[in-house]
Amino acid sequence: MQRVADLIERVAPSDANVLVLGESGTGKDAVARILHDRSARRAAAFVKIDCAALPEDLLESELFGYEKGAFTGATDSKPGRFEAAHGGTLVLDEIASLSQSSQAKLLRVIEERNFERLGGKQSIRIDVRIIALANISMKEAVRARAFRDDLYYRLAVVTIEMPRLLERMEDVADLVEEFRLQFAARHNRPMVRFSDEAMGLLKSYDFPGNVRELRNIIESAVLAATGDVIGAQQLPDYLRSAARLMQSRNYKPSLAEIEAVYIREVLEHTRGNKTRAAEILGISRKNLYEKMNRYKIALTKE
Ligand SMILES: Nc1ncnc2c1ncn2[C@@H]1O[C@H](COP(=O)(O)OP(=O)(O)OP(=O)(O)O)[C@@H](O)[C@H]1O
Ligand SMILES: [Mg+2]
């Protein structure tokens, strides 16, 4: 993590486009914000768009804007996010889900530094630093040619790879400390501390949902605390079974326990996307719902 932090420090003030890669919950959004805040563009706009959230047409009209009459329903002209980000930073989240057509348009904007609104003739010059965010499968997408490599090289002038929380468990204590203070203040709660046993449990968990999952766990614990010490018993059961599964040689879990823990992990990995989770698990969505009910698996969300 120190290597990543140094890289962020060095890259932030430059104007280079940056590609931030990492699993869900590792802090990609947080890094994009830091890069902007520590750049000469900090006083200008910080604009974000999620490329996976919109179908191709809508995404392109959001990015590039449109002129009146460009398509049915375009009753007025509207500037897009590129224009909104002029002089500042544009964050393109989930970049790997861009269609081929949108990839081609984006490449052109980066290369020529100008573009037209949809249905427009006037060429608009823009000065925007692009920070693209993607899952680690991005490299796979480039290899498989689902993502064009010329665009990839334009975006990944610098690449920052966020480690999984499991690869930097030495940071867990500091993160717990940070979130404990943050949530006590935000929810106006008395200051709690975590017992040694509770810390031990946290440190033996593998956090498939990375920093976000740790953050959610600490927030729930702070909210549910009755005394001033949070013990292991106050942490979610699934932590205990997961830690037990990983750690203890004497403890022999049932198949159901293993299944419950694994389903939870996969759901964290897909960020609660049940269709993808069912695919990975090799079961139907209906079957997944049944198992979630049986094991009382609720989805943790931000
Ligand atoms: N180093 C850190 N210190 C404190 N909080 C962090 C850190 N890294 C991440 N977080 C917090 O963890 C949560 C998840 O981070 P973020 O949204 O940046 O993840 P992400 O990689 O963008 O995930 P996703 O791919 O799911 O969008 C956020 O609430 C963020 O504030
Ligand atoms: Mg994100």
Coordinates of C-alpha atoms and ligand atoms in Angstrom, one line a residue:
M1 CA 0.0 0.0 0.0
Q2 CA 2.9 2.3 0.7
R3 CA 4.0 1.8 -3.0
V4 CA 0.5 2.8 -4.1
A5 CA 0.4 5.8 -1.8
D6 CA 3.8 7.0 -3.2
L7 CA 2.7 6.5 -6.8
I8 CA -0.5 8.5 -6.1
E9 CA 1.6 11.4 -4.6
R10 CA 3.9 11.4 -7.6
V11 CA 1.2 11.1 -10.3
A12 CA -1.5 13.4 -8.8
P13 CA 0.1 16.8 -9.8
S14 CA 0.9 15.6 -13.4
D15 CA -1.7 15.9 -16.1
A16 CA -1.4 12.3 -17.1
N17 CA -4.5 10.2 -17.6
V18 CA -4.7 7.5 -15.0
L19 CA -6.2 4.1 -15.0
V20 CA -7.1 2.8 -11.5
L21 CA -7.6 -1.0 -11.4
G22 CA -8.9 -3.0 -8.4
E23 CA -11.6 -5.3 -7.1
S24 CA -14.8 -3.8 -5.8
G25 CA -14.4 -1.9 -2.6
T26 CA -10.6 -1.4 -2.7
G27 CA -10.9 2.4 -2.9
K28 CA -10.8 3.3 -6.6
D29 CA -13.3 6.1 -6.3
A30 CA -11.4 7.4 -3.2
V31 CA -8.1 7.4 -5.3
A32 CA -9.8 9.3 -8.2
R33 CA -10.8 12.0 -5.7
I34 CA -7.3 12.3 -4.2
L35 CA -5.7 12.5 -7.6
H36 CA -8.0 15.5 -8.5
D37 CA -7.6 17.2 -5.1
R38 CA -3.9 17.1 -5.4
S39 CA -3.7 18.3 -9.0
A40 CA -3.5 21.8 -10.4
R41 CA -7.1 21.2 -11.5
R42 CA -8.4 21.0 -7.9
A43 CA -10.4 24.2 -8.1
A44 CA -12.1 23.1 -11.4
A45 CA -14.8 20.6 -11.9
F46 CA -14.7 16.9 -10.7
V47 CA -17.2 15.0 -12.8
K48 CA -18.0 11.4 -12.6
I49 CA -20.0 9.0 -14.8
D50 CA -20.6 5.3 -14.4
C51 CA -20.2 3.7 -17.9
A52 CA -22.0 0.5 -16.8
A53 CA -25.1 2.3 -15.5
L54 CA -26.5 3.5 -18.9
P55 CA -27.2 1.9 -22.3
E56 CA -24.9 3.0 -25.1
D57 CA -27.1 5.8 -26.6
L58 CA -27.8 7.4 -23.2
L59 CA -24.2 7.1 -22.2
E60 CA -23.1 8.9 -25.3
S61 CA -25.6 11.7 -24.9
E62 CA -24.5 12.0 -21.3
L63 CA -20.9 12.2 -22.2
F64 CA -21.0 14.3 -25.3
G65 CA -24.3 16.2 -24.9
Y66 CA -26.7 16.8 -27.7
E67 CA -28.3 19.5 -29.8
K68 CA -32.0 20.2 -30.0
G69 CA -33.6 17.7 -32.4
A70 CA -30.7 15.2 -32.3
F71 CA -33.1 12.4 -31.5
T72 CA -36.7 12.1 -30.5
G73 CA -37.1 13.7 -27.1
A74 CA -34.2 16.1 -27.5
T75 CA -36.4 19.2 -27.2
D76 CA -33.5 21.3 -26.0
S77 CA -29.8 21.2 -26.4
K78 CA -27.7 20.0 -23.5
P79 CA -24.0 20.0 -22.7
G80 CA -22.5 16.6 -21.7
R81 CA -20.1 15.6 -19.0
F82 CA -17.1 16.3 -21.1
E83 CA -18.0 20.0 -21.3
A84 CA -18.9 20.0 -17.6
A85 CA -15.5 18.7 -16.8
H86 CA -13.6 21.3 -18.9
G87 CA -10.5 22.4 -17.1
G88 CA -11.0 19.7 -14.5
T89 CA -11.2 16.0 -14.2
L90 CA -13.5 13.5 -15.7
V91 CA -13.8 10.1 -13.9
L92 CA -15.1 7.2 -16.1
D93 CA -16.1 4.4 -13.8
E94 CA -16.5 0.8 -15.0
I95 CA -14.7 1.8 -18.2
A96 CA -14.5 -1.9 -19.4
S97 CA -18.2 -1.9 -20.1
L98 CA -17.9 0.8 -22.9
S99 CA -19.3 -0.5 -26.2
Q100 CA -17.0 -0.6 -29.3
S101 CA -18.8 2.5 -30.7
S102 CA -18.3 4.5 -27.5
Q103 CA -14.7 3.4 -27.3
A104 CA -14.1 4.7 -30.8
K105 CA -15.7 8.1 -29.9
L106 CA -13.8 8.4 -26.6
L107 CA -10.5 7.6 -28.4
R108 CA -11.2 10.4 -30.9
V109 CA -11.9 12.9 -28.1
I110 CA -8.7 12.0 -26.3
E111 CA -6.6 12.2 -29.5
E112 CA -8.1 15.4 -31.0
R113 CA -9.1 17.1 -27.8
N114 CA -12.3 18.2 -29.5
F115 CA -15.7 16.7 -30.4
E116 CA -19.2 17.6 -31.4
R117 CA -22.4 17.2 -29.4
L118 CA -24.8 14.5 -30.8
G119 CA -26.6 16.1 -33.8
G120 CA -24.2 19.1 -33.6
K121 CA -21.8 20.5 -36.2
Q122 CA -19.8 22.8 -34.1
S123 CA -16.5 21.4 -32.9
I124 CA -16.0 21.9 -29.1
R125 CA -12.5 22.1 -27.7
I126 CA -12.0 20.6 -24.3
D127 CA -9.2 20.3 -21.8
V128 CA -10.0 17.3 -19.5
R129 CA -7.9 14.9 -17.5
I130 CA -9.4 11.5 -17.6
I131 CA -9.3 9.1 -14.7
A132 CA -10.7 5.7 -15.7
L133 CA -11.7 3.1 -13.1
A134 CA -12.0 -0.6 -13.8
N135 CA -12.0 -4.1 -12.3
I136 CA -8.8 -6.1 -12.7
S137 CA -10.5 -8.1 -15.5
M138 CA -9.8 -5.0 -17.7
K139 CA -6.4 -6.5 -18.7
E140 CA -8.3 -9.6 -19.8
A141 CA -10.7 -7.5 -21.8
V142 CA -7.7 -5.9 -23.7
R143 CA -6.1 -9.3 -24.3
A144 CA -9.4 -10.7 -25.6
R145 CA -9.8 -7.6 -27.8
A146 CA -13.1 -6.7 -26.2
F147 CA -11.4 -3.4 -25.3
R148 CA -9.3 -1.7 -27.9
D149 CA -5.7 -1.5 -27.0
D150 CA -5.0 2.0 -28.5
L151 CA -7.6 3.4 -26.2
Y152 CA -6.2 1.4 -23.3
Y153 CA -2.8 2.9 -23.8
R154 CA -4.3 6.4 -23.9
L155 CA -6.1 5.9 -20.6
A156 CA -3.4 3.9 -18.9
V157 CA -0.6 6.5 -19.2
V158 CA -0.2 5.6 -15.5
T159 CA -1.8 2.5 -14.0
I160 CA -2.5 2.3 -10.3
E161 CA -3.4 -1.2 -9.0
M162 CA -5.3 -1.2 -5.8
P163 CA -4.4 -4.2 -3.6
R164 CA -7.1 -6.3 -2.0
L165 CA -7.6 -5.7 1.7
L166 CA -6.4 -9.3 2.2
E167 CA -3.1 -8.4 0.8
R168 CA -2.6 -5.6 3.3
M169 CA -4.1 -6.9 6.5
E170 CA -1.5 -5.0 8.5
D171 CA -3.7 -1.9 7.7
V172 CA -6.8 -3.3 9.3
A173 CA -6.2 -1.9 12.7
D174 CA -5.6 1.7 11.4
L175 CA -8.7 1.4 9.2
V176 CA -10.8 0.2 12.2
E177 CA -9.5 3.2 14.1
E178 CA -10.4 5.6 11.3
F179 CA -13.9 4.2 10.8
R180 CA -14.6 4.0 14.6
L181 CA -14.0 7.7 15.0
Q182 CA -15.8 8.6 11.7
F183 CA -19.0 6.8 12.6
A184 CA -19.1 7.7 16.2
A185 CA -19.0 11.3 15.1
R186 CA -21.4 10.9 12.2
H187 CA -24.0 9.0 14.2
N188 CA -23.4 11.0 17.4
R189 CA -22.5 7.8 19.3
P190 CA -20.3 7.4 22.4
M191 CA -16.8 6.4 21.5
V192 CA -16.5 2.6 21.5
R193 CA -13.4 0.4 21.3
F194 CA -13.0 -3.1 20.0
S195 CA -12.0 -5.9 22.3
D196 CA -8.8 -7.8 21.5
E197 CA -10.9 -10.8 20.6
A198 CA -13.0 -8.7 18.2
M199 CA -9.9 -7.3 16.6
G200 CA -8.5 -10.8 16.3
L201 CA -11.7 -11.9 14.5
L202 CA -11.5 -9.0 12.1
K203 CA -7.8 -9.7 11.4
S204 CA -8.6 -13.3 10.6
Y205 CA -11.3 -12.6 8.1
D206 CA -10.6 -12.4 4.4
F207 CA -12.8 -9.4 3.3
P208 CA -14.1 -10.4 -0.1
G209 CA -15.7 -6.9 -0.2
N210 CA -12.4 -5.2 0.7
V211 CA -12.3 -1.9 2.6
R212 CA -16.0 -1.2 1.9
E213 CA -17.0 -4.4 3.7
L214 CA -14.8 -3.5 6.7
R215 CA -16.3 -0.1 6.7
N216 CA -19.9 -1.5 6.7
I217 CA -19.0 -3.9 9.5
I218 CA -17.6 -1.1 11.7
E219 CA -20.5 1.2 11.0
S220 CA -23.1 -1.5 12.0
A221 CA -21.1 -2.4 15.1
V222 CA -20.9 1.3 16.2
L223 CA -24.6 1.7 15.6
A224 CA -25.5 -1.5 17.5
A225 CA -23.1 -0.9 20.5
T226 CA -24.7 -0.8 23.9
G227 CA -21.6 -0.5 26.1
D228 CA -18.3 1.1 25.4
V229 CA -16.5 -2.1 24.3
I230 CA -17.4 -4.1 21.2
G231 CA -16.7 -7.8 21.7
A232 CA -16.4 -10.5 19.1
Q233 CA -20.0 -11.5 19.9
Q234 CA -21.2 -8.2 18.6
L235 CA -19.7 -8.7 15.2
P236 CA -21.7 -10.5 12.4
D237 CA -21.9 -14.3 12.7
Y238 CA -20.6 -14.8 9.2
L239 CA -17.2 -13.3 10.3
R240 CA -17.0 -16.0 12.9
S241 CA -17.9 -18.9 10.7
A242 CA -15.6 -17.6 7.9
A243 CA -12.7 -17.1 10.3
R244 CA -13.4 -20.5 11.9
L245 CA -13.5 -22.2 8.5
M246 CA -10.1 -20.7 7.6
Q247 CA -8.4 -21.0 10.9
S248 CA -9.3 -23.9 13.0
R249 CA -8.1 -27.4 12.2
N250 CA -10.2 -29.0 14.9
Y251 CA -13.5 -27.3 14.0
K252 CA -15.3 -29.3 11.3
P253 CA -18.0 -27.2 9.7
S254 CA -21.1 -28.6 8.1
L255 CA -21.6 -28.4 4.3
A256 CA -24.4 -25.9 4.9
E257 CA -22.0 -23.6 6.9
I258 CA -19.4 -23.7 4.1
E259 CA -22.1 -23.1 1.5
A260 CA -23.5 -20.1 3.4
V261 CA -20.0 -18.6 3.8
Y262 CA -19.2 -19.1 0.2
I263 CA -22.4 -17.7 -1.1
R264 CA -21.8 -14.6 1.0
E265 CA -18.3 -14.3 -0.5
V266 CA -19.5 -14.5 -4.0
L267 CA -22.3 -12.0 -3.4
E268 CA -19.7 -9.6 -2.0
H269 CA -17.6 -10.2 -5.0
T270 CA -20.4 -9.4 -7.4
R271 CA -21.5 -6.4 -5.3
G272 CA -24.8 -7.9 -4.6
N273 CA -25.5 -8.7 -8.3
K274 CA -27.5 -12.0 -7.9
T275 CA -27.6 -12.9 -11.6
R276 CA -23.8 -12.9 -11.8
A277 CA -23.5 -14.6 -8.4
A278 CA -25.8 -17.4 -9.6
E279 CA -23.7 -17.8 -12.7
I280 CA -20.5 -18.1 -10.7
L281 CA -22.1 -20.5 -8.3
G282 CA -23.6 -22.5 -11.1
I283 CA -27.1 -22.5 -9.8
S284 CA -30.3 -20.7 -10.9
R285 CA -31.3 -17.3 -9.6
K286 CA -34.3 -19.0 -7.9
N287 CA -32.1 -21.5 -6.2
L288 CA -29.9 -18.7 -5.0
Y289 CA -32.8 -16.8 -3.5
E290 CA -33.9 -20.0 -1.7
K291 CA -30.4 -20.4 -0.3
M292 CA -30.2 -16.8 0.7
N293 CA -33.5 -17.1 2.6
R294 CA -32.4 -20.4 4.2
Y295 CA -29.1 -19.0 5.4
K296 CA -30.6 -15.5 6.2
I297 CA -28.1 -13.8 3.9
A298 CA -28.9 -10.1 3.6
L299 CA -26.9 -7.9 1.2
T300 CA -24.6 -5.3 2.7
K301 CA -24.7 -2.2 0.7
E302 CA -23.1 1.2 1.2
Ligands
LIG1 N1 -7.7 3.8 2.3 C1 -9.0 4.0 2.7 N2 -9.2 4.7 3.9 C2 -10.5 5.0 4.3 N3 -11.6 4.6 3.6 C3 -11.4 4.0 2.4 C4 -10.1 3.6 1.9 N4 -10.2 3.0 0.8 C5 -11.6 2.9 0.6 N5 -12.3 3.5 1.6 C6 -13.7 3.5 1.7 O1 -14.2 2.2 1.3 C7 -15.4 2.4 0.5 C8 -15.2 1.8 -0.9 O2 -14.3 2.6 -1.6 P1 -14.5 3.0 -3.1 O3 -16.0 3.3 -3.3 O4 -13.5 4.0 -3.5 O5 -14.3 1.6 -3.8 P2 -14.2 1.2 -5.3 O6 -13.0 0.5 -5.6 O7 -14.6 2.3 -6.2 O8 -15.4 0.1 -5.4 P3 -16.4 -0.3 -6.6 O9 -15.6 -1.0 -7.7 O10 -17.4 -1.2 -5.9 O11 -17.0 1.0 -7.1 C9 -15.7 3.9 0.5 O12 -16.6 4.2 1.5 C10 -14.3 4.5 0.8 O13 -14.5 5.8 1.4
MG2 MG -16.4 2.7 -7.3

